[in-house]
Coordinates of C-alpha atoms and ligand atoms in Angstrom, one line a residue:
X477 CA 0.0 0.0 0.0
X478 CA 1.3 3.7 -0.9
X479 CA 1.3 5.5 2.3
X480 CA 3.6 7.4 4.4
X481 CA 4.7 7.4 7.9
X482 CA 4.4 11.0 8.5
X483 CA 4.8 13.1 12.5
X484 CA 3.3 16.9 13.1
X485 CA 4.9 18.5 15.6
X486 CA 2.1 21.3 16.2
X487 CA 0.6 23.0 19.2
X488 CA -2.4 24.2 17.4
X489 CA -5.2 21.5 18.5
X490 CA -7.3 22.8 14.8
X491 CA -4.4 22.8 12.8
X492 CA -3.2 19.5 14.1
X493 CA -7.0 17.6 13.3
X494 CA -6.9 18.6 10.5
X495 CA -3.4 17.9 8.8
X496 CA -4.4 14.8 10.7
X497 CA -7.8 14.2 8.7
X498 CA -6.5 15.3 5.4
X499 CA -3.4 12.9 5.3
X500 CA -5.5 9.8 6.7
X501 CA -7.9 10.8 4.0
X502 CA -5.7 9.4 2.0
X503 CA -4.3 6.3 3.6
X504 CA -1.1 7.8 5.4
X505 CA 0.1 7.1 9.1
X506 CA 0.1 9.7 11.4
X507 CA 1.7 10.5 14.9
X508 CA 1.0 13.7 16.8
X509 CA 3.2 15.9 19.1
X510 CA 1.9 18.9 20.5
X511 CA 5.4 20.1 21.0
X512 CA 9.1 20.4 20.2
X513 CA 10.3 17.5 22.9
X514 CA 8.2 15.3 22.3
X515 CA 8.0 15.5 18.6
X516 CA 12.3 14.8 19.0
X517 CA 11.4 12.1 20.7
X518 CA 8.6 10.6 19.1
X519 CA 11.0 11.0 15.3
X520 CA 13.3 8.5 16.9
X521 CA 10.8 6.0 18.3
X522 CA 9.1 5.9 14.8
X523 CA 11.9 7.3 12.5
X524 CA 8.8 8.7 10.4
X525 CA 9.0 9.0 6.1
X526 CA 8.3 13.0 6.3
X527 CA 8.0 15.6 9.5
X528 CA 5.8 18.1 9.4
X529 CA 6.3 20.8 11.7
X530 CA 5.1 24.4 13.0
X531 CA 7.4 26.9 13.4
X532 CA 5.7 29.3 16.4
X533 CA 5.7 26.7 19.6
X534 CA 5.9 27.6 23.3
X535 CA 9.1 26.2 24.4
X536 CA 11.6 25.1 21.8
X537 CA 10.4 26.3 18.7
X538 CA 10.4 24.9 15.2
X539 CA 13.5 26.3 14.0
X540 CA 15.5 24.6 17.4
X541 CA 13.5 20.8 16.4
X542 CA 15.1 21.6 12.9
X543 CA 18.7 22.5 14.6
X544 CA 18.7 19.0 16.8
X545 CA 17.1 17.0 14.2
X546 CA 19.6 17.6 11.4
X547 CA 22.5 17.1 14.8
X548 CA 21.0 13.2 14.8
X549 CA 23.1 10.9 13.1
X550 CA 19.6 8.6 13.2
X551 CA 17.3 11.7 12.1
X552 CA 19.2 14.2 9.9
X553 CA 18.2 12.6 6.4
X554 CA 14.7 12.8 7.4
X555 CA 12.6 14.9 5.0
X556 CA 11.4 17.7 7.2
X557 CA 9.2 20.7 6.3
X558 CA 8.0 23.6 7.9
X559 CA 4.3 24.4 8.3
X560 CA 4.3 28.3 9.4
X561 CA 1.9 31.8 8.6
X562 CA 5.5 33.4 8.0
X563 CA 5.6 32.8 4.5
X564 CA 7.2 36.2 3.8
X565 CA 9.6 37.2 1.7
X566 CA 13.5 36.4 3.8
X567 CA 11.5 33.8 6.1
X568 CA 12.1 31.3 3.3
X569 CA 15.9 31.5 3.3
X570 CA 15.7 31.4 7.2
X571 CA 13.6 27.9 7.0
X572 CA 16.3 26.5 4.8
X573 CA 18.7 27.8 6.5
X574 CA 17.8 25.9 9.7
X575 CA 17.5 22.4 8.0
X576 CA 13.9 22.6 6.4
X577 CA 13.6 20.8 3.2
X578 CA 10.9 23.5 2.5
X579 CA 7.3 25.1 4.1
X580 CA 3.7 25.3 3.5
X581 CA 1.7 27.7 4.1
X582 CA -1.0 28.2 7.2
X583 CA -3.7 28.8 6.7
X584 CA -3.6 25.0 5.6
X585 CA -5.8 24.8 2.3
X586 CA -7.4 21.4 2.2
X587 CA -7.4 21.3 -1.5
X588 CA -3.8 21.5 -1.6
X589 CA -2.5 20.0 1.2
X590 CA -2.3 16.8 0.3
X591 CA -0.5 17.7 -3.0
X592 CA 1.9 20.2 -1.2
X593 CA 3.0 17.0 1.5
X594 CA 3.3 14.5 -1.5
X595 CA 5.7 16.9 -3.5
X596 CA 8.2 16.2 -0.2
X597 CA 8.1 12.3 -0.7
X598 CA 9.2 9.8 -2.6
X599 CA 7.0 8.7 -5.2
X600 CA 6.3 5.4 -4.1
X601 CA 5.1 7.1 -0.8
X602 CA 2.5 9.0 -2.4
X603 CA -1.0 8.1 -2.4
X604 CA -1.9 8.6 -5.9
X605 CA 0.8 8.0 -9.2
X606 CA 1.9 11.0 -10.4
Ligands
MN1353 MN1 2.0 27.2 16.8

């Protein structure tokens, strides 16, 4: 079966149903962390496909899980992509720079979510050929 094994670090209880719902929509795995320790944590329990994550978190925020992520031997090759409002102009560069493979952009559009995930895996972990 084509799914992914994909973890949202996110505090937002909304946001994280419904990245939730949208990617078990369409058949992929999910595990939830409602913040930057336990989302460390939970990548090398389950070494997930793809980690989606939300750069404004009380605590360590998503810029330091992208520092100690890509300082893991076990975790830096994971694909890793920021999920932030701050999709400004200079914010990009500053995502990248911290180890993001790329971002989306909140508010999450449900049409395109699912599309904007996939474009971060590999194509046998996507849920549709393309
Ligand atoms: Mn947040």
């Amino acid at each position: 079966m084509k799914v992914a094994r994909i973890l949202i670090i996110e505090d937002n209880e909304a946001n994280m149903q419904l990245m939730v719902y949208l990617l078990r929509a369409f058949g992929h795995a999910t595990f939830e962390a409602q913040d930057g320790e336990i989302g460390i944590s939970t990548a090398r329990q389950e070494l997930p496909d793809l980690i989606l994550c939300d750069l404004q978190m009380p605590g360590m925020d998503g810029y330091e899980v992208a520092q100690r992520l890509r300082l893991d031997p076990g975790l830096k090759t994971i694909s890793l992509v920021a999920v932030t409002a701050y999709a400004m102009a200079g914010d990009r560069e500053k995502v990248l720079a911290a180890g993001f493979n790329g971002y989306i952009s909140k508010p999450i559009n449900p049409e395109l979510f699912l599309e904007q995930v996939e474009a971060f895996l590999p194509s046998e972990k996507r849920s549709r050929s393309s």
